């Protein structure tokens, strides 16, 4: 038999004690509480709705995972329930990029319609999605992810768990993913298009042999996180993070040559006279990028104007635990055709 039961299930098993119930007209109406400002306030609001038999409101405090297979079953679960008192304890939380999960210790005293009482105790897990990254309705407020209550032999005043250590933990976190999301939002939250901030990144697993590994050594693994950031008329910008054994999660930086480009009469629409590399720089931005899982390469293609006849493009190969520049092409001619020149080539031996 499941130890952890939703309150709705628990209420179905309330035992009668033979006490005489108050007549409905004699019982004071439970106060109306509808407070989404904190996790424990949401739990108190849930039981306010249940005590007032406002089950549609109670149903609305849950997120996508509901406490019953459908609303009718949820309502039927409270057929014998008259009112519920609730106490909440010290709330603990775990932050993640874009969300905070809360664990709320809870004790309830449920009174059935004959006056019988039962005490239940346990924990609720709630989630708050960062309001700043919710760019379009419907808005997702703090909501209940799940709740687990068990019958308690303690008096109601003594039943409240000191913590939620024995209750349902928040969903298991992907630590590297959460670090990458947190870093992305902290660095680019005010630079990227709002429509992309709430999206999950694309995640790739890269297994490889260390350059100094012996033949029998196991593969190492790194993970690549691709975040879409912004979209303009013809260029889309992305940010990449990668796991690192020493530093945890780090943003990927892309090496690029600095070019001295000469045109006839200093007119970029005129004849291209020549291009010279005068140095190198790095950028955290990847434009029109793609990761090829088979080749282990990230490619970029930055259009200088919409028709793409002038551009620069890079190819970055994963080797020895990191991505490095192996080819860079520049098309600086603005001549209506795509005719790039390779200015960096580390694919070809000297």
Tab-separated table of C-alpha atoms in Angstrom:
chain	number	residue	atom	x	y	z
A	1	UNK	CA	0.000	0.000	0.000
A	2	UNK	CA	1.408	3.354	-0.884
A	3	UNK	CA	2.700	5.226	2.109
A	4	UNK	CA	2.393	8.632	0.477
A	5	UNK	CA	-1.126	9.669	-0.378
A	6	UNK	CA	-2.548	12.851	-1.716
A	7	UNK	CA	-4.849	14.541	0.712
A	8	UNK	CA	-7.804	13.723	-1.502
A	9	UNK	CA	-7.076	10.010	-1.138
A	10	UNK	CA	-6.458	10.353	2.554
A	11	UNK	CA	-9.798	12.003	3.075
A	12	UNK	CA	-11.602	9.063	1.515
A	13	UNK	CA	-10.404	6.917	4.395
A	14	UNK	CA	-11.532	9.180	7.225
A	15	UNK	CA	-13.017	7.048	9.978
A	16	UNK	CA	-16.149	8.139	11.806
A	17	UNK	CA	-16.065	8.374	15.584
A	18	UNK	CA	-19.749	8.666	16.248
A	19	UNK	CA	-19.495	12.257	17.363
A	20	UNK	CA	-22.435	14.423	16.500
A	21	UNK	CA	-21.640	16.807	13.699
A	22	UNK	CA	-22.614	20.426	13.872
A	23	UNK	CA	-25.505	21.348	11.691
A	24	UNK	CA	-24.394	23.130	8.558
A	25	UNK	CA	-26.090	26.336	9.607
A	26	UNK	CA	-24.298	26.288	12.991
A	27	UNK	CA	-20.790	25.786	11.618
A	28	UNK	CA	-18.843	28.984	10.890
A	29	UNK	CA	-17.761	29.319	7.292
A	30	UNK	CA	-14.054	28.880	6.699
A	31	UNK	CA	-12.315	32.127	5.752
A	32	UNK	CA	-11.602	32.766	2.085
A	33	UNK	CA	-7.841	32.631	1.511
A	34	UNK	CA	-6.443	32.950	-2.003
A	35	UNK	CA	-2.783	33.887	-1.688
A	36	UNK	CA	-0.129	33.035	-4.280
A	37	UNK	CA	2.639	35.110	-2.733
A	38	UNK	CA	4.537	32.215	-1.150
A	39	UNK	CA	4.624	28.424	-1.162
A	40	UNK	CA	3.085	28.003	2.300
A	41	UNK	CA	0.408	30.569	1.426
A	42	UNK	CA	-0.580	28.452	-1.581
A	43	UNK	CA	-0.972	25.386	0.665
A	44	UNK	CA	-3.146	27.355	3.087
A	45	UNK	CA	-5.192	28.635	0.147
A	46	UNK	CA	-5.689	25.057	-1.065
A	47	UNK	CA	-7.223	24.009	2.247
A	48	UNK	CA	-9.284	27.176	2.444
A	49	UNK	CA	-10.839	26.170	-0.858
A	50	UNK	CA	-11.393	22.575	0.314
A	51	UNK	CA	-13.012	23.680	3.577
A	52	UNK	CA	-15.311	26.003	1.643
A	53	UNK	CA	-16.020	23.222	-0.894
A	54	UNK	CA	-14.721	25.438	-3.687
A	55	UNK	CA	-13.164	22.530	-5.515
A	56	UNK	CA	-12.515	24.259	-8.836
A	57	UNK	CA	-10.381	26.772	-6.936
A	58	UNK	CA	-8.613	23.956	-5.062
A	59	UNK	CA	-7.919	22.139	-8.356
A	60	UNK	CA	-6.367	25.311	-9.745
A	61	UNK	CA	-3.570	25.384	-7.160
A	62	UNK	CA	-1.991	22.324	-8.771
A	63	UNK	CA	0.265	22.472	-11.799
A	64	UNK	CA	0.201	20.088	-14.744
A	65	UNK	CA	0.364	17.080	-12.411
A	66	UNK	CA	-3.063	16.872	-10.809
A	67	UNK	CA	-3.973	15.032	-7.585
A	68	UNK	CA	-6.591	12.856	-9.297
A	69	UNK	CA	-7.178	11.408	-12.743
A	70	UNK	CA	-9.838	14.044	-13.455
A	71	UNK	CA	-11.738	16.830	-11.726
A	72	UNK	CA	-14.840	14.720	-10.995
A	73	UNK	CA	-12.715	12.142	-9.173
A	74	UNK	CA	-11.044	14.941	-7.234
A	75	UNK	CA	-14.391	16.306	-6.077
A	76	UNK	CA	-15.732	12.851	-5.221
A	77	UNK	CA	-12.730	12.290	-2.965
A	78	UNK	CA	-14.082	14.938	-0.597
A	79	UNK	CA	-17.656	13.608	-0.363
A	80	UNK	CA	-17.362	12.949	3.367
A	81	UNK	CA	-15.203	15.939	4.282
A	82	UNK	CA	-16.677	18.866	6.152
A	83	UNK	CA	-13.650	21.034	6.883
A	84	UNK	CA	-9.863	20.944	7.094
A	85	UNK	CA	-7.489	22.837	9.366
A	86	UNK	CA	-3.897	23.224	8.236
A	87	UNK	CA	-0.554	24.131	9.761
A	88	UNK	CA	2.599	24.734	7.736
A	89	UNK	CA	6.195	24.603	8.925
A	90	UNK	CA	9.550	26.017	7.926
A	91	UNK	CA	9.807	26.083	4.131
A	92	UNK	CA	12.974	24.939	2.409
A	93	UNK	CA	13.833	25.736	-1.182
A	94	UNK	CA	16.176	24.742	-3.963
A	95	UNK	CA	16.876	27.234	-6.693
A	96	UNK	CA	17.326	26.404	-10.340
A	97	UNK	CA	17.646	28.474	-13.465
A	98	UNK	CA	14.173	29.761	-14.160
A	99	UNK	CA	12.518	27.958	-11.206
A	100	UNK	CA	12.516	27.575	-7.442
A	101	UNK	CA	11.233	24.383	-5.818
A	102	UNK	CA	9.842	24.629	-2.288
A	103	UNK	CA	9.266	21.880	0.281
A	104	UNK	CA	6.536	22.741	2.774
A	105	UNK	CA	5.955	20.675	5.956
A	106	UNK	CA	2.195	20.284	6.434
A	107	UNK	CA	-0.155	18.932	9.091
A	108	UNK	CA	-3.908	18.843	8.605
A	109	UNK	CA	-6.864	17.964	10.796
A	110	UNK	CA	-9.738	16.779	8.639
A	111	UNK	CA	-13.234	16.684	10.081
A	112	UNK	CA	-15.837	14.548	8.367
A	113	UNK	CA	-19.543	15.310	8.204
A	114	UNK	CA	-20.259	13.266	11.322
A	115	UNK	CA	-17.704	15.177	13.377
A	116	UNK	CA	-14.984	12.518	13.199
A	117	UNK	CA	-11.426	13.777	13.025
A	118	UNK	CA	-8.234	12.442	11.460
A	119	UNK	CA	-4.769	13.968	11.439
A	120	UNK	CA	-2.407	13.707	8.475
A	121	UNK	CA	1.128	15.000	8.073
A	122	UNK	CA	3.749	15.193	5.371
A	123	UNK	CA	5.105	17.523	2.750
A	124	UNK	CA	4.100	19.428	-0.341
A	125	UNK	CA	6.465	20.334	-3.165
A	126	UNK	CA	5.690	23.575	-5.006
A	127	UNK	CA	7.305	25.278	-7.961
A	128	UNK	CA	7.726	28.940	-8.790
A	129	UNK	CA	8.659	29.715	-12.397
A	130	UNK	CA	10.525	32.998	-12.828
A	131	UNK	CA	7.883	35.550	-13.766
A	132	UNK	CA	10.361	37.612	-15.794
A	133	UNK	CA	10.850	34.851	-18.366
A	134	UNK	CA	7.126	34.259	-18.864
A	135	UNK	CA	6.680	36.421	-21.919
A	136	UNK	CA	3.186	35.373	-22.976
A	137	UNK	CA	-0.010	34.230	-21.247
A	138	UNK	CA	-1.183	32.111	-19.599
A	139	UNK	CA	0.902	33.116	-16.579
A	140	UNK	CA	2.107	30.239	-14.411
A	141	UNK	CA	1.997	31.266	-10.709
A	142	UNK	CA	3.427	29.337	-7.772
A	143	UNK	CA	1.731	25.953	-7.959
A	144	UNK	CA	1.720	22.578	-6.247
A	145	UNK	CA	3.807	19.935	-7.988
A	146	UNK	CA	2.859	17.133	-5.605
A	147	UNK	CA	1.827	16.423	-2.049
A	148	UNK	CA	2.394	13.437	0.207
A	149	UNK	CA	0.499	13.044	3.482
A	150	UNK	CA	0.243	10.061	5.817
A	151	UNK	CA	-2.103	9.380	8.731
A	152	UNK	CA	-0.526	10.579	11.978
A	153	UNK	CA	-1.071	9.239	15.498
A	154	UNK	CA	0.101	12.537	17.002
A	155	UNK	CA	-2.240	15.281	18.096
A	156	UNK	CA	-2.776	17.922	15.447
A	157	UNK	CA	-0.719	20.459	17.417
A	158	UNK	CA	2.237	18.029	17.511
A	159	UNK	CA	1.966	16.424	14.072
A	160	UNK	CA	3.752	19.020	11.959
A	161	UNK	CA	7.007	17.552	10.538
A	162	UNK	CA	10.107	19.522	11.596
A	163	UNK	CA	11.312	19.419	7.997
A	164	UNK	CA	10.567	17.748	4.712
A	165	UNK	CA	13.511	15.381	4.783
A	166	UNK	CA	11.144	12.399	4.751
A	167	UNK	CA	8.740	13.965	2.297
A	168	UNK	CA	8.844	13.921	-1.483
A	169	UNK	CA	12.015	15.614	-2.709
A	170	UNK	CA	11.926	18.095	-5.555
A	171	UNK	CA	12.368	16.543	-8.979
A	172	UNK	CA	15.908	15.275	-9.369
A	173	UNK	CA	18.030	18.061	-10.740
A	174	UNK	CA	20.502	17.862	-13.556
A	175	UNK	CA	23.216	19.851	-11.806
A	176	UNK	CA	25.229	20.712	-14.921
A	177	UNK	CA	22.106	21.722	-16.818
A	178	UNK	CA	20.919	23.921	-13.962
A	179	UNK	CA	24.347	25.568	-13.709
A	180	UNK	CA	24.302	26.301	-17.439
A	181	UNK	CA	20.762	27.728	-17.289
A	182	UNK	CA	21.617	29.871	-14.304
A	183	UNK	CA	24.750	31.226	-15.982
A	184	UNK	CA	22.864	31.913	-19.210
A	185	UNK	CA	20.082	33.842	-17.493
A	186	UNK	CA	22.506	35.781	-15.304
A	187	UNK	CA	24.668	36.862	-18.242
A	188	UNK	CA	22.201	37.166	-21.097
A	189	UNK	CA	18.800	37.539	-19.422
A	190	UNK	CA	18.601	41.197	-20.437
A	191	UNK	CA	20.198	40.733	-23.866
A	192	UNK	CA	18.269	37.852	-25.402
A	193	UNK	CA	14.769	37.835	-26.846
A	194	UNK	CA	12.230	37.104	-24.115
A	195	UNK	CA	10.629	34.379	-26.222
A	196	UNK	CA	13.821	32.310	-25.978
A	197	UNK	CA	14.609	32.782	-22.292
A	198	UNK	CA	11.984	30.309	-21.104
A	199	UNK	CA	13.071	27.616	-23.583
A	200	UNK	CA	15.148	24.658	-22.504
A	201	UNK	CA	18.541	24.383	-24.202
A	202	UNK	CA	19.410	21.609	-26.607
A	203	UNK	CA	21.764	19.243	-24.800
A	204	UNK	CA	24.400	17.018	-26.409
A	205	UNK	CA	26.589	14.358	-24.818
A	206	UNK	CA	30.101	14.024	-26.243
A	207	UNK	CA	32.156	10.967	-25.355
A	208	UNK	CA	35.838	10.928	-26.168
A	209	UNK	CA	39.233	9.522	-25.292
A	210	UNK	CA	41.661	11.765	-23.490
A	211	UNK	CA	44.814	12.370	-25.514
A	212	UNK	CA	46.913	10.730	-22.782
A	213	UNK	CA	44.498	7.836	-22.177
A	214	UNK	CA	45.695	4.249	-22.297
A	215	UNK	CA	43.924	1.833	-24.581
A	216	UNK	CA	41.848	0.322	-21.768
A	217	UNK	CA	40.831	3.595	-20.142
A	218	UNK	CA	37.095	4.416	-20.199
A	219	UNK	CA	35.691	7.183	-22.328
A	220	UNK	CA	35.340	10.628	-20.857
A	221	UNK	CA	32.148	12.612	-21.310
A	222	UNK	CA	31.429	16.269	-21.681
A	223	UNK	CA	28.075	17.881	-22.321
A	224	UNK	CA	27.231	20.742	-24.631
A	225	UNK	CA	24.300	23.105	-23.984
A	226	UNK	CA	22.965	25.178	-26.881
A	227	UNK	CA	20.814	28.188	-25.933
A	228	UNK	CA	18.956	30.175	-28.575
A	229	UNK	CA	19.252	33.859	-27.749
A	230	UNK	CA	17.981	36.172	-30.467
A	231	UNK	CA	16.574	36.166	-33.981
A	232	UNK	CA	16.826	39.050	-36.429
A	233	UNK	CA	15.832	39.230	-40.074
A	234	UNK	CA	18.590	36.936	-41.334
A	235	UNK	CA	20.828	36.038	-38.401
A	236	UNK	CA	20.065	33.991	-35.296
A	237	UNK	CA	22.426	34.171	-32.338
A	238	UNK	CA	23.146	31.389	-29.863
A	239	UNK	CA	25.163	30.834	-26.718
A	240	UNK	CA	26.914	27.578	-25.847
A	241	UNK	CA	28.018	26.175	-22.504
A	242	UNK	CA	30.082	23.066	-21.923
A	243	UNK	CA	30.906	20.973	-18.881
A	244	UNK	CA	34.491	21.060	-17.693
A	245	UNK	CA	36.006	18.588	-15.221
A	246	UNK	CA	37.885	21.343	-13.396
A	247	UNK	CA	35.655	24.409	-13.686
A	248	UNK	CA	32.201	22.839	-13.833
A	249	UNK	CA	30.212	24.619	-16.554
A	250	UNK	CA	31.861	27.258	-18.714
A	251	UNK	CA	30.656	29.338	-21.632
A	252	UNK	CA	32.183	28.325	-24.931
A	253	UNK	CA	34.291	31.012	-26.595
A	254	UNK	CA	34.816	31.033	-30.356
A	255	UNK	CA	38.135	32.162	-31.799
A	256	UNK	CA	37.832	34.466	-34.813
A	257	UNK	CA	40.448	36.188	-36.956
A	258	UNK	CA	40.521	39.981	-37.006
A	259	UNK	CA	40.587	41.008	-40.647
A	260	UNK	CA	42.023	44.003	-42.454
A	261	UNK	CA	39.867	44.181	-45.582
A	262	UNK	CA	40.758	46.592	-48.381
A	263	UNK	CA	38.430	47.827	-51.113
A	264	UNK	CA	39.101	49.981	-54.129
A	265	UNK	CA	38.460	53.614	-53.193
A	266	UNK	CA	37.599	52.386	-49.678
A	267	UNK	CA	34.160	51.487	-51.020
A	268	UNK	CA	32.856	48.128	-49.780
A	269	UNK	CA	30.633	47.942	-52.864
A	270	UNK	CA	33.670	48.282	-55.038
A	271	UNK	CA	36.392	45.822	-55.998
A	272	UNK	CA	37.872	43.720	-53.195
A	273	UNK	CA	41.626	44.328	-53.179
A	274	UNK	CA	42.657	41.937	-50.425
A	275	UNK	CA	42.216	40.559	-46.918
A	276	UNK	CA	44.849	40.128	-44.217
A	277	UNK	CA	44.624	38.571	-40.764
A	278	UNK	CA	45.926	41.076	-38.231
A	279	UNK	CA	45.167	39.099	-35.093
A	280	UNK	CA	42.628	36.901	-33.338
A	281	UNK	CA	39.798	37.554	-30.921
A	282	UNK	CA	37.165	35.475	-29.149
A	283	UNK	CA	33.410	35.809	-28.998
A	284	UNK	CA	30.749	34.111	-26.916
A	285	UNK	CA	28.203	34.547	-29.698
A	286	UNK	CA	27.586	31.914	-32.364
A	287	UNK	CA	25.582	33.153	-35.365
A	288	UNK	CA	23.415	30.784	-37.425
A	289	UNK	CA	25.180	27.936	-35.691
A	290	UNK	CA	24.767	24.186	-35.774
A	291	UNK	CA	26.346	21.296	-33.914
A	292	UNK	CA	27.051	18.168	-35.987
A	293	UNK	CA	27.000	15.206	-33.610
A	294	UNK	CA	28.690	12.873	-36.114
A	295	UNK	CA	31.536	15.226	-36.977
A	296	UNK	CA	31.777	16.791	-33.497
A	297	UNK	CA	31.853	20.246	-35.039
A	298	UNK	CA	30.084	23.518	-34.408
A	299	UNK	CA	29.677	25.661	-37.503
A	300	UNK	CA	28.767	29.339	-37.653
A	301	UNK	CA	27.627	31.450	-40.607
A	302	UNK	CA	27.296	35.182	-40.102
A	303	UNK	CA	25.581	37.005	-42.956
A	304	UNK	CA	26.750	40.600	-43.392
A	305	UNK	CA	23.560	41.361	-45.285
A	306	UNK	CA	20.364	39.486	-46.049
A	307	UNK	CA	21.291	37.878	-49.388
A	308	UNK	CA	24.373	36.304	-47.823
A	309	UNK	CA	26.814	37.366	-50.533
A	310	UNK	CA	29.097	38.792	-47.826
A	311	UNK	CA	29.700	36.727	-44.716
A	312	UNK	CA	32.094	34.968	-42.400
A	313	UNK	CA	31.889	31.343	-41.323
A	314	UNK	CA	33.773	29.249	-38.811
A	315	UNK	CA	34.182	25.549	-38.124
A	316	UNK	CA	35.120	24.456	-34.593
A	317	UNK	CA	36.167	20.863	-33.943
A	318	UNK	CA	35.892	19.094	-30.606
A	319	UNK	CA	39.189	17.479	-29.681
A	320	UNK	CA	41.092	16.930	-26.448
A	321	UNK	CA	38.093	18.016	-24.406
A	322	UNK	CA	37.428	21.367	-26.069
A	323	UNK	CA	36.375	23.043	-29.291
A	324	UNK	CA	39.028	24.729	-31.390
A	325	UNK	CA	38.955	26.674	-34.633
A	326	UNK	CA	39.927	24.576	-37.660
A	327	UNK	CA	38.604	26.645	-40.543
A	328	UNK	CA	37.441	30.199	-41.132
A	329	UNK	CA	36.024	31.533	-44.385
A	330	UNK	CA	35.345	35.142	-45.298
A	331	UNK	CA	33.337	36.452	-48.227
A	332	UNK	CA	33.860	40.209	-48.315
A	333	UNK	CA	33.020	40.992	-51.907
A	334	UNK	CA	29.372	42.200	-51.784
A	335	UNK	CA	29.048	41.051	-55.392
A	336	UNK	CA	25.717	39.228	-55.250
A	337	UNK	CA	27.392	35.817	-55.198
A	338	UNK	CA	28.641	33.504	-52.474
A	339	UNK	CA	32.353	33.063	-53.062
A	340	UNK	CA	34.094	32.820	-49.699
A	341	UNK	CA	37.843	32.566	-49.258
A	342	UNK	CA	39.390	30.333	-46.623
A	343	UNK	CA	41.582	32.520	-44.439
A	344	UNK	CA	42.275	29.968	-41.682
A	345	UNK	CA	42.832	26.296	-42.458
A	346	UNK	CA	43.993	23.977	-39.723
A	347	UNK	CA	42.418	20.981	-41.441
A	348	UNK	CA	45.195	20.738	-44.006
A	349	UNK	CA	48.735	19.785	-42.875
A	350	UNK	CA	51.412	22.370	-43.760
